[in-house]
Coordinates of C-alpha atoms in Angstrom, one line a residue:
M12 CA -45.3 -94.8 48.8
M13 CA -42.4 -95.1 51.3
H14 CA -41.9 -98.8 50.7
F15 CA -42.3 -98.4 46.9
A16 CA -39.5 -95.8 46.9
N17 CA -37.2 -97.9 49.0
I18 CA -37.7 -101.2 47.3
L19 CA -38.1 -100.3 43.6
L20 CA -36.5 -96.9 43.1
T21 CA -33.3 -97.1 45.3
D22 CA -30.2 -99.2 45.2
P23 CA -30.2 -101.1 48.6
D24 CA -26.4 -100.8 48.9
S25 CA -26.7 -97.0 48.9
F26 CA -28.4 -97.0 52.3
V27 CA -25.6 -96.6 54.9
D28 CA -26.1 -96.5 58.7
L29 CA -23.5 -93.9 59.8
S30 CA -23.5 -95.1 63.4
H31 CA -23.3 -98.9 62.6
P32 CA -22.0 -99.2 59.0
E33 CA -22.2 -102.6 57.4
A34 CA -19.1 -104.5 56.4
G35 CA -19.6 -105.2 52.8
K36 CA -22.8 -105.0 50.8
I37 CA -26.1 -105.6 52.5
T38 CA -27.3 -107.4 49.4
E39 CA -24.8 -110.1 50.1
K40 CA -25.8 -110.7 53.7
S41 CA -28.0 -113.5 55.0
W42 CA -31.8 -113.5 54.6
W43 CA -32.4 -112.7 58.2
R44 CA -29.9 -109.9 58.3
R45 CA -31.5 -108.4 55.2
A46 CA -35.0 -108.7 56.7
L47 CA -34.0 -106.9 59.9
W48 CA -32.2 -104.3 57.9
T49 CA -35.2 -103.7 55.7
L50 CA -37.5 -103.4 58.7
T51 CA -35.1 -100.8 60.2
I52 CA -35.1 -98.8 56.9
N53 CA -38.9 -98.7 56.7
L54 CA -39.4 -97.8 60.3
N55 CA -36.9 -95.0 60.2
I56 CA -38.9 -92.9 57.7
R57 CA -36.7 -89.8 57.9
G58 CA -33.5 -91.8 57.8
I59 CA -32.3 -90.5 61.2
G60 CA -28.6 -91.3 61.6
W61 CA -28.3 -92.7 58.0
K62 CA -26.6 -91.4 55.0
H63 CA -30.0 -90.6 53.4
E64 CA -31.2 -88.5 56.4
I65 CA -33.3 -85.6 55.2
R66 CA -31.6 -82.2 55.2
H67 CA -34.1 -80.2 57.2
L68 CA -35.0 -82.0 60.4
A69 CA -37.8 -80.1 62.1
G70 CA -37.6 -78.8 65.6
R71 CA -35.3 -79.9 68.5
R72 CA -32.9 -82.7 68.3
Y73 CA -31.6 -84.3 71.4
P74 CA -27.7 -84.6 71.7
V75 CA -26.1 -88.0 71.9
S76 CA -25.3 -87.4 75.5
T77 CA -28.9 -87.2 76.6
T78 CA -29.8 -89.9 79.1
R79 CA -32.7 -92.2 78.8
G80 CA -34.3 -90.8 82.0
T81 CA -34.1 -87.2 80.8
F82 CA -35.7 -88.1 77.5
V83 CA -38.5 -90.1 79.1
R84 CA -39.2 -87.2 81.5
R85 CA -39.3 -84.5 78.8
T86 CA -41.3 -86.7 76.4
T87 CA -43.8 -87.5 79.1
Q88 CA -44.2 -83.8 79.9
C89 CA -44.8 -83.1 76.2
I90 CA -47.4 -85.9 76.0
L91 CA -49.3 -84.6 79.0
C92 CA -49.2 -81.0 77.7
N93 CA -50.7 -82.2 74.4
V94 CA -53.4 -84.1 76.2
F95 CA -54.2 -80.9 78.2
I96 CA -54.5 -78.9 75.1
I97 CA -56.7 -81.5 73.4
C98 CA -59.0 -81.7 76.4
A99 CA -59.2 -78.0 76.9
G100 CA -60.0 -77.5 73.3
L101 CA -62.8 -80.1 73.3
A102 CA -64.2 -78.7 76.6
A103 CA -64.3 -75.2 75.1
I104 CA -66.3 -76.5 72.1
I105 CA -68.7 -78.3 74.4
I106 CA -69.3 -75.2 76.4
N107 CA -69.6 -73.0 73.3
P108 CA -70.2 -75.0 70.1
A109 CA -69.5 -71.8 68.1
L110 CA -65.8 -72.2 68.9
T111 CA -63.4 -74.2 66.8
T112 CA -60.1 -75.6 67.9
N113 CA -57.3 -77.4 66.0
T114 CA -56.2 -80.4 68.1
L115 CA -55.1 -82.5 65.1
R116 CA -51.4 -81.4 65.4
C117 CA -51.3 -82.3 69.1
A118 CA -52.9 -85.7 68.4
M119 CA -50.4 -86.5 65.6
D120 CA -47.6 -85.3 67.8
N121 CA -48.7 -87.5 70.7
I122 CA -48.7 -90.7 68.5
Y123 CA -45.1 -89.9 67.5
L124 CA -44.1 -89.1 71.1
I125 CA -45.6 -92.3 72.5
V126 CA -43.8 -94.4 70.0
A127 CA -40.5 -92.6 70.8
L128 CA -41.1 -93.0 74.6
C129 CA -41.7 -96.8 74.2
A130 CA -38.6 -97.2 71.9
V131 CA -36.2 -95.3 74.2
A132 CA -37.6 -96.5 77.5
G133 CA -37.5 -100.1 76.3
G134 CA -33.8 -99.7 75.2
F135 CA -34.6 -100.3 71.5
S136 CA -33.4 -96.8 70.5
T137 CA -31.5 -93.7 71.7
P138 CA -32.9 -90.1 72.3
D139 CA -30.8 -88.6 69.4
K140 CA -32.8 -90.7 66.9
W141 CA -36.1 -89.0 67.9
P142 CA -36.0 -85.3 66.9
D143 CA -39.3 -83.4 67.1
M144 CA -41.8 -84.3 64.4
T145 CA -42.6 -80.7 63.5
G146 CA -40.7 -77.5 63.7
S147 CA -41.6 -74.1 65.2
V148 CA -44.3 -72.0 63.6
L149 CA -42.0 -69.0 63.9
D150 CA -39.7 -70.5 61.3
A151 CA -42.5 -70.5 58.7
W152 CA -41.9 -66.9 57.3
S153 CA -42.3 -68.3 53.8
V154 CA -44.3 -71.1 52.2
G155 CA -41.0 -72.8 51.3
R156 CA -39.9 -72.8 54.9
F157 CA -43.3 -74.0 56.1
W158 CA -43.0 -77.1 53.9
S159 CA -39.2 -77.7 54.4
V160 CA -38.7 -76.7 58.1
T161 CA -42.0 -76.4 60.0
W162 CA -44.1 -79.2 58.7
H163 CA -43.3 -82.8 59.3
Q164 CA -40.9 -84.5 56.9
M165 CA -42.2 -88.0 57.1
L166 CA -42.9 -88.3 53.3
R167 CA -40.0 -86.1 52.1
R168 CA -37.6 -88.8 51.0
S169 CA -40.1 -91.1 49.3
L170 CA -41.7 -88.1 47.5
T171 CA -38.4 -86.7 46.3
V172 CA -37.2 -90.2 45.1
C173 CA -40.4 -90.7 43.1
A174 CA -40.1 -87.1 41.7
T175 CA -36.5 -87.7 40.6
S176 CA -37.4 -91.0 39.0
L177 CA -40.2 -89.3 37.1
T178 CA -38.0 -86.5 35.7
S179 CA -35.5 -89.1 34.6
L180 CA -38.3 -91.2 33.0
L181 CA -39.4 -88.1 31.1
G182 CA -35.9 -87.6 29.8
I183 CA -35.4 -84.2 31.4
N184 CA -31.7 -83.9 32.0
R185 CA -29.5 -81.7 34.1
S186 CA -27.7 -78.7 32.6
P187 CA -24.1 -79.1 31.4
T188 CA -22.8 -77.7 34.7
G189 CA -24.3 -80.6 36.6
K190 CA -27.0 -78.4 38.3
R191 CA -30.7 -78.9 37.7
S192 CA -31.9 -77.2 34.6
L193 CA -34.9 -74.9 34.9
A194 CA -37.2 -77.5 33.2
E195 CA -36.0 -80.3 35.6
A196 CA -36.3 -78.1 38.7
V197 CA -39.9 -77.0 37.8
T198 CA -41.0 -80.5 36.8
W199 CA -39.4 -82.1 39.9
L200 CA -41.1 -79.6 42.2
W201 CA -44.5 -80.2 40.7
A202 CA -43.9 -83.9 40.7
V203 CA -43.2 -83.8 44.5
F204 CA -46.6 -82.3 45.2
F205 CA -48.3 -84.4 42.6
F206 CA -47.2 -87.6 44.4
S207 CA -48.1 -85.9 47.8
G208 CA -51.6 -85.2 46.4
L209 CA -52.0 -88.8 45.4
V210 CA -51.0 -90.0 48.9
H211 CA -53.5 -87.8 50.6
I212 CA -56.3 -88.2 48.1
G213 CA -57.0 -91.7 49.5
G214 CA -57.9 -90.3 52.9
E215 CA -60.1 -87.7 51.3
Y216 CA -62.0 -90.4 49.4
M217 CA -62.5 -92.4 52.6
A218 CA -64.0 -89.3 54.3
T219 CA -66.0 -87.9 51.4
R220 CA -66.5 -90.7 49.0
Q221 CA -65.4 -88.3 46.3
L222 CA -62.3 -88.8 44.1
L223 CA -61.5 -85.3 43.0
L224 CA -58.6 -84.3 40.8
N225 CA -59.8 -80.8 40.0
G226 CA -60.5 -79.9 43.6
G227 CA -60.0 -80.8 47.2
I228 CA -56.7 -82.0 48.7
F229 CA -55.2 -82.8 45.3
K230 CA -55.8 -79.2 44.0
F231 CA -54.4 -77.9 47.3
F232 CA -51.1 -79.7 46.8
M233 CA -50.9 -78.9 43.1
L234 CA -51.2 -75.2 43.9
Q235 CA -48.2 -75.2 46.3
P236 CA -45.5 -75.0 43.6
V237 CA -46.9 -71.7 42.4
A238 CA -46.1 -70.1 45.8
L239 CA -42.7 -71.8 45.9
I240 CA -41.7 -70.6 42.4
L241 CA -42.8 -67.0 43.2
E242 CA -40.7 -67.1 46.4
R243 CA -37.7 -68.5 44.6
I244 CA -37.9 -65.7 42.0
L245 CA -38.7 -62.8 44.3
L246 CA -37.1 -63.4 47.7
P247 CA -33.4 -63.3 46.6
H248 CA -34.0 -59.9 45.2
I249 CA -36.0 -58.6 48.2
I250 CA -34.0 -59.9 51.2
G251 CA -31.1 -61.7 49.7
V252 CA -32.1 -65.2 50.9
T253 CA -34.1 -68.0 49.3
S254 CA -37.5 -69.3 50.5
T255 CA -35.7 -72.0 52.5
G256 CA -33.5 -69.4 54.3
K257 CA -30.2 -69.9 52.4
G258 CA -28.2 -66.7 52.0
S259 CA -25.9 -64.3 53.6
H260 CA -28.3 -63.3 56.4
S261 CA -31.7 -64.0 57.8
P262 CA -34.5 -61.5 57.1
P263 CA -35.1 -58.8 59.8
I264 CA -38.1 -59.1 62.0
L265 CA -40.3 -56.6 60.0
L266 CA -39.8 -58.7 56.8
R267 CA -40.5 -61.9 58.7
I268 CA -43.7 -60.4 59.9
V269 CA -44.6 -59.6 56.3
G270 CA -43.7 -63.2 55.5
Y271 CA -46.0 -64.6 58.2
C272 CA -48.8 -62.5 56.8
W273 CA -48.1 -63.9 53.3
V274 CA -48.0 -67.5 54.5
V275 CA -51.3 -67.0 56.4
L276 CA -52.9 -65.4 53.3
W277 CA -51.6 -68.1 51.0
F278 CA -52.9 -71.1 53.0
T279 CA -56.2 -69.3 53.8
W280 CA -56.7 -69.0 50.1
S281 CA -55.4 -72.4 48.9
F282 CA -56.7 -74.6 51.8
V283 CA -60.3 -73.4 51.1
H284 CA -60.4 -76.0 48.3
V285 CA -60.0 -78.7 51.0
I286 CA -62.6 -77.0 53.3
D287 CA -65.2 -76.9 50.5
V288 CA -65.0 -80.7 50.1
Y289 CA -65.0 -81.6 53.8
L290 CA -67.5 -79.1 55.1
P291 CA -70.6 -80.9 53.7
T292 CA -69.6 -84.1 55.4
G293 CA -69.7 -82.6 58.8
I294 CA -66.2 -83.9 59.6
L295 CA -64.8 -80.5 60.4
T296 CA -67.7 -79.7 62.8
T297 CA -67.9 -83.0 64.7
N298 CA -65.5 -85.1 66.7
P299 CA -66.2 -88.6 68.2
L300 CA -64.3 -87.7 71.4
Q301 CA -66.1 -84.4 71.5
D302 CA -69.5 -86.1 71.2
L303 CA -68.5 -88.6 74.0
L304 CA -67.4 -85.9 76.3
K305 CA -70.6 -83.9 75.5
I306 CA -72.8 -86.9 76.4
R307 CA -70.9 -87.4 79.7
F308 CA -71.2 -83.6 80.4
E309 CA -74.9 -83.6 79.8
V310 CA -75.4 -86.8 81.9
Q311 CA -73.6 -85.2 84.8
L312 CA -75.7 -82.0 84.5
I313 CA -78.9 -84.1 84.6
S314 CA -77.7 -86.1 87.6
L315 CA -76.7 -82.8 89.3
H316 CA -80.2 -81.4 88.6
D317 CA -81.9 -84.5 89.9
M318 CA -79.8 -84.4 93.1
I319 CA -80.6 -80.8 93.7
G320 CA -84.2 -81.4 93.0
G321 CA -84.2 -84.3 95.5
V322 CA -82.7 -82.2 98.2
G323 CA -85.3 -79.5 97.6
N324 CA -88.1 -81.9 98.0

């Protein structure tokens, strides 16, 4: 999806590296220069430091003045913290199988952090090019802010490019003022989540061997525009800001608490379509690492029992 959007749906000369702008058009450069440039574009998924950088970068972003040593130290601390959370969660499940923990976010975050650590420590990149992959949960006081601020933005540009191309293909034009018409805005929004559903449905098929368009992950994504449209209509009248936080002021703490409850209720209801598909497979209740740790734990208990028994005899 990312490479498709970059190669077929975007003018190559519209990509501009703000820190190292090209002299002339990239399409007129040598083959090797264009190959390196293409590799850079496709590895820099969120367009960090480029003209097409996504608007809402999640979480903390290191300033340009951050030294390599500071970045390596802080990133290593984050990696170790995530490892501790993952191990603690798995250990808790082993001790009490009735417990459930969500270590997926920590695992995803560690993959990103390890790549960032290698890139900066090896001198291939700078700390300011590696903002956090996800934002704070406290920023998700609306479904719109969850998707645009808190959740990772790795697919944002490719999805929006595909959605914009689809609306143009359907002949849905902007209003005379130059702004998006209501028909274009609604179609574009649904198209974004339509393409996101198509991206994720492959992983669901690999896990469940079911290709579902009326349920599962695809239905989950196709439901999200409903919440976003409701928020776009209601929030400006209730608190004077949009679902992405634009407005004259931020909502007070009490309204944010109401917003957190709304977000939890929405995802509890909409994500159940994904749970219903995955639950029969056992994926949500088993974990290869968990099973490995459980085997080692049981072996150690048996060895300890045998040792105690040997001492007693």
